[in-house]
Amino acid sequence: MALVPSPPRDKYPPLPDDKFPWKEPPPVAITPCDPWPPPYYLEDGLRKVTPYHYTYNTYCKQRWRGREILDIFASEFRDRPAEYYEQAIIDGRVVVNGKPVPSTKTIINNGDVISHTLHRHEPPCTAQPIGIVHEDNDMIVINKPAGMPVHPAGRYNFNSIIEIMRADRGYGWNPLPCNRLDRLTSGIMFIGKHKQAAEDLSAQIRGRTVKKEYITRVVGEFPEGEILCEKPILQISPKLGLNRVRANGKEAKTVFKRLAYYPPKDDGNGTQEQEGEKGPDGQPWKKLRGYSIVRCFPVTGRTHQLRVHLQFLGHPISNDPIYANQRVFGPSLGRGQSEDEDDEDIMSRLSRMGKEEVADAVAYHDEMVDAYNKRKAERMTGEKCKVCDTDLYSDPGVHELGIYLHARRYRCEEGKWDYQTGLPDWALPPPGYEGPTEGTEESDPLAVDLKKLGLEDEESQEKVETS
């Protein structure tokens, strides 16, 4: 693939209105080979991106100061071997302040801008379209598919909500997400069409005047009735994406209500295993059998709040490869976590999982995504990219792109608006069972008396989603 410069900006579609004034970036930050329109194609239920040349640019970080450039790349960007970066420096594909460096031992200093042009291979995401729940002059309410990140990050660029919507509506269109869902989570998201609309909606979410309902599928028979979990949550490792219930964590409160329980089927051999229900490590569940569909009503908005609280209650999300992983948390799956548990041991096992096992939930943490995804996929026998000589890998299955967690409903406390989706397929009754096919019922916990639960005087919510 040849390096083809992007066309001049006046070749792109015009800006939709004057709400998005164009500002020239500094020359060093321009990607000279940024393709437009994005080279998408659909195949086997996946949205794929034809590999393209792309230039990464970053300022020197504090920990890089005084270090050799090859040492920085080899230790910080481990998706490729040190030999690749050595050759990239020699070939001039790695430059500093816009100029080739004379040696792999060149020292990086404060203020330097490092650029790396490479042949970019993006992971596929689902080909499921981004559903439009509502649209007006200020806001678009979408039904985000699972397996699609919101922003370009890590190995994802064009395969993100922002870039897919931009490709659909025109290069100059500037989508402004007001809430955030993890890549693995599906459901309601708000996209502002202009800055004021995005700020207004974000302020409502922070001020807790927006009520949210999630739907999830968890291991075992979740108890009936309204279950309140108010255990504080501590971020143990940002790099590994690990959060746990800890007394010194941030206050976190969630109301849960079971929608349905589907017991396991007898396989005829005296044991019962839920059809198709296996743990992320490929092992069938032995002790927690069957599964429940549960409605979740987060009062606070801590990172991974729903996933951590469900794990603490002994009913982790069925296909959550972090919090429902037996090889990390043992047979108890982290139920009733104790302060005496060794977090270092948990992190060690989780880190090994990212390098050795199939665990898609770690794939949105940049440190682990490449090592994990490449071990997860089957390497195509002897097949390499003809442009950059990188190994090629088979694609994940569509079912591997998300977890059973869906943001089903967002509504304004004042009653001005109410947006919701139907139940996802994985929440519908399995063959041979009867159960709810809608997410609503006579008793609506969205109207739960928070004052009675002692939750009425909460501090302002963090601008981060609970998934």
Tab-separated table of C-alpha atoms in Angstrom:
chain	number	residue	atom	x	y	z
A	1	MET	CA	0.000	0.000	0.000
A	2	ALA	CA	1.502	3.290	-1.052
A	3	LEU	CA	1.706	6.283	1.213
A	4	VAL	CA	-0.969	8.596	-0.218
A	5	PRO	CA	-1.323	12.046	1.358
A	6	SER	CA	-4.776	13.127	2.480
A	7	PRO	CA	-6.581	15.497	0.113
A	8	PRO	CA	-6.725	19.191	1.053
A	9	ARG	CA	-9.406	20.055	3.573
A	10	ASP	CA	-11.510	21.855	0.970
A	11	LYS	CA	-12.002	18.494	-0.764
A	12	TYR	CA	-14.001	17.214	2.196
A	13	PRO	CA	-17.723	17.875	2.727
A	14	PRO	CA	-18.329	21.314	4.267
A	15	LEU	CA	-19.038	21.775	7.945
A	16	PRO	CA	-22.764	21.442	8.695
A	17	ASP	CA	-22.932	24.840	10.394
A	18	ASP	CA	-20.795	27.408	12.174
A	19	LYS	CA	-21.000	25.556	15.498
A	20	PHE	CA	-17.856	23.617	14.591
A	21	PRO	CA	-15.171	26.148	13.596
A	22	TRP	CA	-12.090	24.538	12.062
A	23	LYS	CA	-8.791	25.094	13.833
A	24	GLU	CA	-5.534	24.133	12.148
A	25	PRO	CA	-3.531	21.673	14.253
A	26	PRO	CA	0.199	22.162	14.648
A	27	PRO	CA	1.969	20.735	11.565
A	28	VAL	CA	3.648	17.958	13.543
A	29	ALA	CA	0.248	16.632	14.642
A	30	ILE	CA	-1.096	16.103	11.117
A	31	THR	CA	-1.416	12.540	9.899
A	32	PRO	CA	-0.239	12.796	6.279
A	33	CYS	CA	-1.902	9.556	5.159
A	34	ASP	CA	-5.263	9.665	6.913
A	35	PRO	CA	-7.684	8.028	4.430
A	36	TRP	CA	-11.078	9.526	3.708
A	37	PRO	CA	-13.636	8.125	3.475
A	38	PRO	CA	-12.584	5.442	5.948
A	39	PRO	CA	-11.841	2.159	4.146
A	40	TYR	CA	-14.646	0.137	5.735
A	41	TYR	CA	-15.991	-3.167	4.483
A	42	LEU	CA	-18.412	-5.703	6.007
A	43	GLU	CA	-17.645	-9.403	6.232
A	44	ASP	CA	-19.020	-12.294	8.331
A	45	GLY	CA	-21.012	-9.994	10.605
A	46	LEU	CA	-17.999	-7.755	11.283
A	47	ARG	CA	-17.105	-4.207	10.279
A	48	LYS	CA	-13.528	-4.250	9.085
A	49	VAL	CA	-11.053	-1.577	8.065
A	50	THR	CA	-8.604	-2.089	5.233
A	51	PRO	CA	-5.102	-1.552	6.694
A	52	TYR	CA	-3.793	1.956	6.099
A	53	HIS	CA	-0.797	4.099	6.914
A	54	TYR	CA	-1.166	6.288	9.960
A	55	THR	CA	1.115	8.568	11.951
A	56	TYR	CA	1.002	8.529	15.745
A	57	ASN	CA	2.259	11.688	17.433
A	58	THR	CA	2.993	12.204	21.106
A	59	TYR	CA	4.904	14.614	23.276
A	60	CYS	CA	7.729	13.301	25.422
A	61	LYS	CA	6.316	12.012	28.689
A	62	GLN	CA	8.091	12.754	31.941
A	63	ARG	CA	9.223	9.153	32.382
A	64	TRP	CA	10.795	9.202	28.901
A	65	ARG	CA	13.120	12.128	29.548
A	66	GLY	CA	16.790	11.262	29.165
A	67	ARG	CA	16.091	7.798	27.720
A	68	GLU	CA	17.132	6.350	24.372
A	69	ILE	CA	14.415	6.346	21.730
A	70	LEU	CA	14.656	2.614	20.987
A	71	ASP	CA	14.422	1.793	24.689
A	72	ILE	CA	11.238	3.887	24.934
A	73	PHE	CA	9.536	2.130	22.026
A	74	ALA	CA	10.649	-1.357	23.052
A	75	SER	CA	9.375	-0.944	26.630
A	76	GLU	CA	6.295	1.243	26.141
A	77	PHE	CA	4.815	-0.124	22.900
A	78	ARG	CA	5.097	-3.864	23.189
A	79	ASP	CA	2.655	-4.846	20.466
A	80	ARG	CA	5.677	-5.197	18.159
A	81	PRO	CA	9.182	-6.548	18.811
A	82	ALA	CA	12.172	-4.289	19.450
A	83	GLU	CA	13.616	-5.316	16.069
A	84	TYR	CA	10.635	-3.743	14.318
A	85	TYR	CA	11.179	-0.396	16.058
A	86	GLU	CA	14.911	-0.513	15.398
A	87	GLN	CA	14.254	-0.888	11.673
A	88	ALA	CA	11.536	1.776	11.769
A	89	ILE	CA	14.016	4.248	13.260
A	90	ILE	CA	16.647	3.364	10.652
A	91	ASP	CA	14.101	3.691	7.816
A	92	GLY	CA	12.889	7.095	9.030
A	93	ARG	CA	9.402	5.945	10.013
A	94	VAL	CA	10.121	7.164	13.552
A	95	VAL	CA	11.052	10.841	13.699
A	96	VAL	CA	11.534	13.446	16.424
A	97	ASN	CA	10.275	16.999	15.912
A	98	GLY	CA	9.596	16.169	12.277
A	99	LYS	CA	13.155	15.068	11.502
A	100	PRO	CA	14.760	11.612	11.232
A	101	VAL	CA	16.931	10.647	14.179
A	102	PRO	CA	20.600	9.801	13.578
A	103	SER	CA	20.695	6.762	15.852
A	104	THR	CA	18.598	4.310	17.847
A	105	LYS	CA	20.454	5.660	20.882
A	106	THR	CA	19.157	9.221	20.384
A	107	ILE	CA	18.176	10.730	23.744
A	108	ILE	CA	14.627	12.087	24.105
A	109	ASN	CA	14.195	15.360	25.965
A	110	ASN	CA	11.356	17.384	27.442
A	111	GLY	CA	9.261	19.049	24.727
A	112	ASP	CA	10.199	16.615	21.959
A	113	VAL	CA	7.406	15.399	19.683
A	114	ILE	CA	7.827	11.782	18.613
A	115	SER	CA	6.082	10.569	15.455
A	116	HIS	CA	5.715	7.004	14.233
A	117	THR	CA	4.213	6.183	10.834
A	118	LEU	CA	3.070	2.594	10.498
A	119	HIS	CA	0.760	0.344	8.544
A	120	ARG	CA	-2.237	0.238	10.867
A	121	HIS	CA	-4.279	-2.943	11.279
A	122	GLU	CA	-7.460	-2.172	13.244
A	123	PRO	CA	-9.359	-4.922	15.059
A	124	PRO	CA	-12.813	-5.606	13.626
A	125	CYS	CA	-15.972	-4.598	15.458
A	126	THR	CA	-19.556	-5.685	14.989
A	127	ALA	CA	-21.259	-4.848	11.700
A	128	GLN	CA	-24.479	-4.167	13.595
A	129	PRO	CA	-25.615	-0.631	12.720
A	130	ILE	CA	-25.748	2.134	15.306
A	131	GLY	CA	-29.457	2.382	16.077
A	132	ILE	CA	-31.088	5.816	16.313
A	133	VAL	CA	-33.553	5.963	19.219
A	134	HIS	CA	-34.275	9.699	18.888
A	135	GLU	CA	-32.886	12.702	17.026
A	136	ASP	CA	-33.611	16.425	17.134
A	137	ASN	CA	-31.683	19.629	16.432
A	138	ASP	CA	-29.588	19.292	19.584
A	139	MET	CA	-29.124	15.621	20.368
A	140	ILE	CA	-28.956	12.126	18.908
A	141	VAL	CA	-29.891	9.236	21.204
A	142	ILE	CA	-28.311	6.026	19.927
A	143	ASN	CA	-28.445	2.339	20.763
A	144	LYS	CA	-24.735	1.542	20.908
A	145	PRO	CA	-23.808	-1.968	19.749
A	146	ALA	CA	-21.588	-4.067	21.998
A	147	GLY	CA	-17.990	-4.439	20.871
A	148	MET	CA	-17.666	-0.898	19.543
A	149	PRO	CA	-15.570	1.672	21.469
A	150	VAL	CA	-16.921	5.202	21.798
A	151	HIS	CA	-13.692	7.089	21.083
A	152	PRO	CA	-10.630	6.200	19.009
A	153	ALA	CA	-8.203	4.607	21.460
A	154	GLY	CA	-5.463	2.008	21.414
A	155	ARG	CA	-5.707	-0.040	18.238
A	156	TYR	CA	-9.176	1.335	17.439
A	157	ASN	CA	-9.551	4.426	15.268
A	158	PHE	CA	-12.127	4.256	12.477
A	159	ASN	CA	-13.887	1.366	14.229
A	160	SER	CA	-15.323	3.628	16.930
A	161	ILE	CA	-18.707	5.262	17.481
A	162	ILE	CA	-17.291	8.714	16.814
A	163	GLU	CA	-15.624	7.848	13.518
A	164	ILE	CA	-18.415	5.604	12.218
A	165	MET	CA	-20.982	8.362	12.779
A	166	ARG	CA	-18.647	10.936	11.258
A	167	ALA	CA	-18.193	8.764	8.174
A	168	ASP	CA	-21.967	8.489	7.862
A	169	ARG	CA	-22.704	12.206	8.305
A	170	GLY	CA	-19.683	13.927	6.782
A	171	TYR	CA	-16.056	14.674	7.616
A	172	GLY	CA	-16.728	18.010	9.297
A	173	TRP	CA	-19.433	16.715	11.609
A	174	ASN	CA	-18.314	16.734	15.231
A	175	PRO	CA	-20.166	14.240	17.473
A	176	LEU	CA	-19.992	15.043	21.197
A	177	PRO	CA	-20.684	12.057	23.500
A	178	CYS	CA	-22.451	13.058	26.728
A	179	ASN	CA	-22.171	9.724	28.541
A	180	ARG	CA	-19.756	6.863	28.130
A	181	LEU	CA	-20.189	3.133	27.846
A	182	ASP	CA	-17.365	0.617	27.833
A	183	ARG	CA	-16.564	-0.979	24.500
A	184	LEU	CA	-18.081	-4.257	25.678
A	185	THR	CA	-21.370	-2.664	26.818
A	186	SER	CA	-24.363	-1.897	24.604
A	187	GLY	CA	-27.266	0.493	24.977
A	188	ILE	CA	-28.416	4.092	25.301
A	189	MET	CA	-25.895	6.827	24.557
A	190	PHE	CA	-26.352	10.546	23.999
A	191	ILE	CA	-24.465	12.329	21.208
A	192	GLY	CA	-24.610	16.120	21.305
A	193	LYS	CA	-24.779	17.979	18.001
A	194	HIS	CA	-23.229	21.093	19.501
A	195	LYS	CA	-21.266	22.026	22.602
A	196	GLN	CA	-24.093	23.606	24.589
A	197	ALA	CA	-26.383	20.598	24.173
A	198	ALA	CA	-23.613	18.231	25.254
A	199	GLU	CA	-22.767	20.362	28.294
A	200	ASP	CA	-26.422	20.604	29.361
A	201	LEU	CA	-27.015	16.845	29.197
A	202	SER	CA	-23.695	16.064	30.895
A	203	ALA	CA	-24.638	18.442	33.720
A	204	GLN	CA	-27.944	16.602	34.188
A	205	ILE	CA	-26.119	13.285	34.464
A	206	ARG	CA	-23.590	14.684	36.938
A	207	GLY	CA	-26.389	16.255	38.977
A	208	ARG	CA	-28.220	12.922	39.209
A	209	THR	CA	-31.406	14.165	37.638
A	210	VAL	CA	-31.099	11.376	35.051
A	211	LYS	CA	-32.269	7.915	36.124
A	212	LYS	CA	-30.658	4.904	34.460
A	213	GLU	CA	-31.603	1.271	34.074
A	214	TYR	CA	-29.296	-1.467	32.854
A	215	ILE	CA	-30.150	-5.061	31.978
A	216	THR	CA	-27.668	-7.843	32.627
A	217	ARG	CA	-27.441	-11.626	32.628
A	218	VAL	CA	-25.744	-13.103	35.679
A	219	VAL	CA	-24.599	-16.477	36.947
A	220	GLY	CA	-27.010	-18.398	39.171
A	221	GLU	CA	-30.363	-17.662	40.779
A	222	PHE	CA	-30.360	-13.998	41.779
A	223	PRO	CA	-32.565	-13.340	44.845
A	224	GLU	CA	-36.034	-11.885	44.363
A	225	GLY	CA	-37.063	-8.454	45.570
A	226	GLU	CA	-35.135	-5.196	45.492
A	227	ILE	CA	-31.517	-5.752	46.501
A	228	LEU	CA	-29.442	-2.753	47.592
A	229	CYS	CA	-25.661	-2.982	47.394
A	230	GLU	CA	-23.784	-0.007	48.824
A	231	LYS	CA	-20.246	-1.323	49.085
A	232	PRO	CA	-17.464	1.202	48.318
A	233	ILE	CA	-15.321	0.517	45.259
A	234	LEU	CA	-11.570	1.024	44.965
A	235	GLN	CA	-9.596	1.097	41.736
A	236	ILE	CA	-6.866	-1.493	42.307
A	237	SER	CA	-5.094	-1.313	38.948
A	238	PRO	CA	-5.978	1.167	36.179
A	239	LYS	CA	-3.676	-0.668	33.757
A	240	LEU	CA	-5.446	-3.994	34.252
A	241	GLY	CA	-8.891	-2.460	34.636
A	242	LEU	CA	-9.374	-4.047	38.053
A	243	ASN	CA	-11.738	-2.561	40.642
A	244	ARG	CA	-12.798	-4.227	43.904
A	245	VAL	CA	-15.001	-3.703	46.941
A	246	ARG	CA	-12.828	-2.095	49.611
A	247	ALA	CA	-13.640	-0.099	52.750
A	248	ASN	CA	-11.318	2.724	51.652
A	249	GLY	CA	-12.902	2.952	48.190
A	250	LYS	CA	-15.371	5.490	46.832
A	251	GLU	CA	-18.989	5.355	47.882
A	252	ALA	CA	-21.047	3.285	45.435
A	253	LYS	CA	-24.724	2.313	45.547
A	254	THR	CA	-26.818	0.167	43.219
A	255	VAL	CA	-30.366	-1.194	43.377
A	256	PHE	CA	-30.951	-4.572	41.673
A	257	LYS	CA	-34.210	-6.353	40.842
A	258	ARG	CA	-34.506	-9.771	39.239
A	259	LEU	CA	-36.541	-9.880	36.045
A	260	ALA	CA	-36.319	-13.633	35.378
A	261	TYR	CA	-34.496	-16.808	36.371
A	262	TYR	CA	-33.798	-19.664	33.958
A	263	PRO	CA	-32.673	-22.866	35.701
A	264	PRO	CA	-30.240	-25.242	34.016
A	265	LYS	CA	-31.348	-28.156	31.894
A	266	ASP	CA	-30.571	-31.731	32.875
A	267	ASP	CA	-28.147	-33.227	30.351
A	268	GLY	CA	-29.449	-36.740	31.051
A	269	ASN	CA	-26.329	-37.836	32.910
A	270	GLY	CA	-27.318	-36.726	36.370
A	271	THR	CA	-25.584	-33.351	36.051
A	272	GLN	CA	-27.027	-30.042	35.035
A	273	GLU	CA	-25.296	-27.510	32.845
A	274	GLN	CA	-26.920	-24.505	31.224
A	275	GLU	CA	-26.962	-24.954	27.474
A	276	GLY	CA	-24.199	-22.850	25.938
A	277	GLU	CA	-23.246	-21.411	29.312
A	278	LYS	CA	-19.517	-21.615	29.926
A	279	GLY	CA	-17.102	-19.499	31.866
A	280	PRO	CA	-14.666	-17.181	30.067
A	281	ASP	CA	-11.947	-19.787	30.613
A	282	GLY	CA	-14.014	-22.358	28.701
A	283	GLN	CA	-14.991	-24.339	31.811
A	284	PRO	CA	-18.698	-25.070	32.511
A	285	TRP	CA	-20.105	-23.637	35.719
A	286	LYS	CA	-20.315	-26.342	38.404
A	287	LYS	CA	-21.656	-24.615	41.489
A	288	LEU	CA	-23.569	-21.572	40.196
A	289	ARG	CA	-25.902	-23.020	37.595
A	290	GLY	CA	-28.555	-21.475	35.440
A	291	TYR	CA	-28.739	-17.718	34.979
A	292	SER	CA	-30.845	-14.704	35.883
A	293	ILE	CA	-31.838	-11.586	33.986
A	294	VAL	CA	-31.429	-8.655	36.363
A	295	ARG	CA	-32.412	-4.987	36.195
A	296	CYS	CA	-29.739	-2.643	37.584
A	297	PHE	CA	-30.341	0.899	38.846
A	298	PRO	CA	-27.049	2.673	39.632
A	299	VAL	CA	-27.367	5.549	42.088
A	300	THR	CA	-23.689	6.451	41.867
A	301	GLY	CA	-21.486	6.067	38.811
A	302	ARG	CA	-18.182	4.412	39.683
A	303	THR	CA	-16.047	2.626	37.133
A	304	HIS	CA	-17.224	-0.997	36.705
A	305	GLN	CA	-19.750	-0.402	39.502
A	306	LEU	CA	-22.366	-2.866	38.267
A	307	ARG	CA	-19.818	-5.542	37.442
A	308	VAL	CA	-18.080	-5.246	40.828
A	309	HIS	CA	-21.283	-5.135	42.886
A	310	LEU	CA	-22.706	-8.156	41.062
A	311	GLN	CA	-19.478	-10.057	41.676
A	312	PHE	CA	-19.591	-9.143	45.380
A	313	LEU	CA	-23.160	-10.468	45.597
A	314	GLY	CA	-22.009	-13.780	44.139
A	315	HIS	CA	-23.701	-13.345	40.759
A	316	PRO	CA	-21.169	-11.922	38.291
A	317	ILE	CA	-22.163	-11.200	34.706
A	318	SER	CA	-22.138	-14.600	33.008
A	319	ASN	CA	-19.592	-13.819	30.304
A	320	ASP	CA	-17.543	-11.190	32.155
A	321	PRO	CA	-13.993	-12.408	31.554
A	322	ILE	CA	-12.563	-10.360	34.442
A	323	TYR	CA	-15.065	-10.539	37.285
A	324	ALA	CA	-16.466	-14.003	36.441
A	325	ASN	CA	-13.113	-15.643	35.797
A	326	GLN	CA	-12.549	-18.730	37.944
A	327	ARG	CA	-8.811	-18.787	37.235
A	328	VAL	CA	-8.475	-15.301	38.684
A	329	PHE	CA	-10.937	-15.378	41.599
A	330	GLY	CA	-11.334	-19.104	42.265
A	331	PRO	CA	-14.570	-21.099	42.668
A	332	SER	CA	-16.203	-18.363	44.780
A	333	LEU	CA	-15.828	-15.896	41.874
A	334	GLY	CA	-15.021	-13.124	44.359
A	335	ARG	CA	-18.247	-13.371	46.344
A	336	GLY	CA	-18.184	-11.314	49.560
A	337	GLN	CA	-14.663	-10.036	48.929
A	338	SER	CA	-12.530	-9.813	52.053
A	339	GLU	CA	-10.078	-7.081	52.997
A	340	ASP	CA	-7.611	-9.889	53.691
A	341	GLU	CA	-7.493	-10.978	50.047
A	342	ASP	CA	-4.168	-10.374	48.344
A	343	ASP	CA	-4.759	-7.890	45.528
A	344	GLU	CA	-1.223	-8.431	44.256
A	345	ASP	CA	-2.022	-12.102	43.725
A	346	ILE	CA	-5.237	-11.219	41.886
A	347	MET	CA	-3.380	-8.731	39.678
A	348	SER	CA	-0.688	-11.279	38.917
A	349	ARG	CA	-3.262	-13.829	37.795
A	350	LEU	CA	-5.156	-11.222	35.787
A	351	SER	CA	-1.956	-10.097	34.087
A	352	ARG	CA	-1.119	-13.691	33.151
A	353	MET	CA	-4.637	-14.079	31.835
A	354	GLY	CA	-4.082	-11.161	29.477
A	355	LYS	CA	-0.951	-12.809	28.133
A	356	GLU	CA	-2.027	-16.441	28.080
A	357	GLU	CA	-5.797	-16.849	28.074
A	358	VAL	CA	-8.922	-15.858	26.213
A	359	ALA	CA	-10.360	-12.903	28.102
A	360	ASP	CA	-11.864	-10.228	25.901
A	361	ALA	CA	-12.734	-7.870	28.747
A	362	VAL	CA	-9.089	-6.876	29.083
A	363	ALA	CA	-8.939	-5.991	25.415
A	364	TYR	CA	-9.867	-2.347	25.945
A	365	HIS	CA	-6.859	-1.812	28.208
A	366	ASP	CA	-4.111	-0.713	25.826
A	367	GLU	CA	-1.319	-2.432	27.716
A	368	MET	CA	-2.826	-5.880	27.186
A	369	VAL	CA	-4.898	-5.662	24.026
A	370	ASP	CA	-2.346	-6.811	21.481
A	371	ALA	CA	-0.808	-9.661	23.442
A	372	TYR	CA	-4.241	-10.890	24.414
A	373	ASN	CA	-6.025	-10.619	21.084
A	374	LYS	CA	-3.193	-12.255	19.181
A	375	ARG	CA	-3.164	-15.233	21.525
A	376	LYS	CA	-6.914	-15.426	21.371
A	377	ALA	CA	-7.020	-15.641	17.586
A	378	GLU	CA	-5.576	-18.392	15.492
A	379	ARG	CA	-2.562	-17.274	13.541
A	380	MET	CA	-3.044	-17.735	9.818
A	381	THR	CA	-0.452	-20.316	8.776
A	382	GLY	CA	2.597	-18.508	7.478
A	383	GLU	CA	0.528	-15.523	6.352
A	384	LYS	CA	1.920	-12.040	6.837
A	385	CYS	CA	0.925	-8.583	5.663
A	386	LYS	CA	2.572	-7.916	2.294
A	387	VAL	CA	3.120	-4.269	3.211
A	388	CYS	CA	4.483	-4.351	6.764
A	389	ASP	CA	5.288	-8.061	7.238
A	390	THR	CA	3.229	-8.276	10.431
A	391	ASP	CA	1.548	-11.579	11.333
A	392	LEU	CA	-2.104	-11.873	10.326
A	393	TYR	CA	-4.726	-13.393	12.607
A	394	SER	CA	-8.214	-14.783	12.292
A	395	ASP	CA	-11.193	-12.709	13.383
A	396	PRO	CA	-13.108	-13.051	16.663
A	397	GLY	CA	-16.648	-14.374	16.581
A	398	VAL	CA	-19.404	-11.791	16.757
A	399	HIS	CA	-20.513	-13.300	20.105
A	400	GLU	CA	-17.078	-12.551	21.597
A	401	LEU	CA	-17.308	-8.786	21.117
A	402	GLY	CA	-19.352	-7.844	24.181
A	403	ILE	CA	-20.652	-8.845	27.590
A	404	TYR	CA	-24.204	-9.270	28.838
A	405	LEU	CA	-24.657	-5.682	29.996
A	406	HIS	CA	-27.029	-3.270	28.266
A	407	ALA	CA	-27.982	0.332	29.127
A	408	ARG	CA	-31.708	-0.102	28.471
A	409	ARG	CA	-33.299	3.110	29.715
A	410	TYR	CA	-32.401	6.717	30.555
A	411	ARG	CA	-35.054	9.132	31.744
A	412	CYS	CA	-35.173	12.672	33.073
A	413	GLU	CA	-36.324	12.864	36.677
A	414	GLU	CA	-38.518	15.847	35.778
A	415	GLY	CA	-40.330	13.799	33.141
A	416	LYS	CA	-39.180	15.884	30.166
A	417	TRP	CA	-37.821	12.889	28.264
A	418	ASP	CA	-37.581	9.111	28.530
A	419	TYR	CA	-35.580	6.936	26.106
A	420	GLN	CA	-35.417	3.161	26.150
A	421	THR	CA	-34.651	0.141	24.007
A	422	GLY	CA	-36.081	-3.353	23.904
A	423	LEU	CA	-34.401	-6.289	25.586
A	424	PRO	CA	-31.263	-7.588	23.869
A	425	ASP	CA	-31.466	-11.100	22.421
A	426	TRP	CA	-29.432	-12.628	25.263
A	427	ALA	CA	-32.038	-11.407	27.794
A	428	LEU	CA	-34.987	-13.094	26.061
A	429	PRO	CA	-36.275	-16.481	27.267
A	430	PRO	CA	-34.210	-19.392	25.918
A	431	PRO	CA	-35.910	-22.125	23.856
A	432	GLY	CA	-38.253	-24.201	25.993
A	433	TYR	CA	-38.714	-21.526	28.670
A	434	GLU	CA	-41.299	-18.851	29.298
A	435	GLY	CA	-40.280	-15.449	30.568
A	436	PRO	CA	-40.459	-11.675	30.049
A	437	THR	CA	-39.914	-10.364	26.536
A	438	GLU	CA	-40.137	-6.733	27.626
A	439	GLY	CA	-38.019	-4.895	30.161
A	440	THR	CA	-40.886	-3.229	32.035
A	441	GLU	CA	-43.276	-4.572	34.641
A	442	GLU	CA	-45.966	-3.243	36.982
A	443	SER	CA	-43.520	-2.436	39.761
A	444	ASP	CA	-40.912	-0.058	38.383
A	445	PRO	CA	-37.800	0.220	40.588
A	446	LEU	CA	-36.879	3.373	38.688
A	447	ALA	CA	-39.398	4.971	40.998
A	448	VAL	CA	-37.806	3.379	44.069
A	449	ASP	CA	-37.986	5.666	47.108
A	450	LEU	CA	-34.343	6.686	47.368
A	451	LYS	CA	-35.123	8.788	50.418
A	452	LYS	CA	-36.307	5.644	52.200
A	453	LEU	CA	-33.055	3.930	51.238
A	454	GLY	CA	-31.031	6.874	52.533
A	455	LEU	CA	-29.642	7.778	49.127
A	456	GLU	CA	-31.231	11.169	48.573
A	457	ASP	CA	-28.270	13.385	49.482
A	458	GLU	CA	-25.536	12.096	47.226
A	459	GLU	CA	-22.548	14.062	46.044
A	460	SER	CA	-22.299	14.936	42.364
A	461	GLN	CA	-21.839	11.863	40.184
A	462	GLU	CA	-18.584	11.205	38.404
A	463	LYS	CA	-18.691	11.575	34.651
A	464	VAL	CA	-18.016	7.912	34.034
A	465	GLU	CA	-20.402	5.094	33.374
A	466	THR	CA	-21.045	2.208	35.721
A	467	SER	CA	-20.336	-0.533	33.240
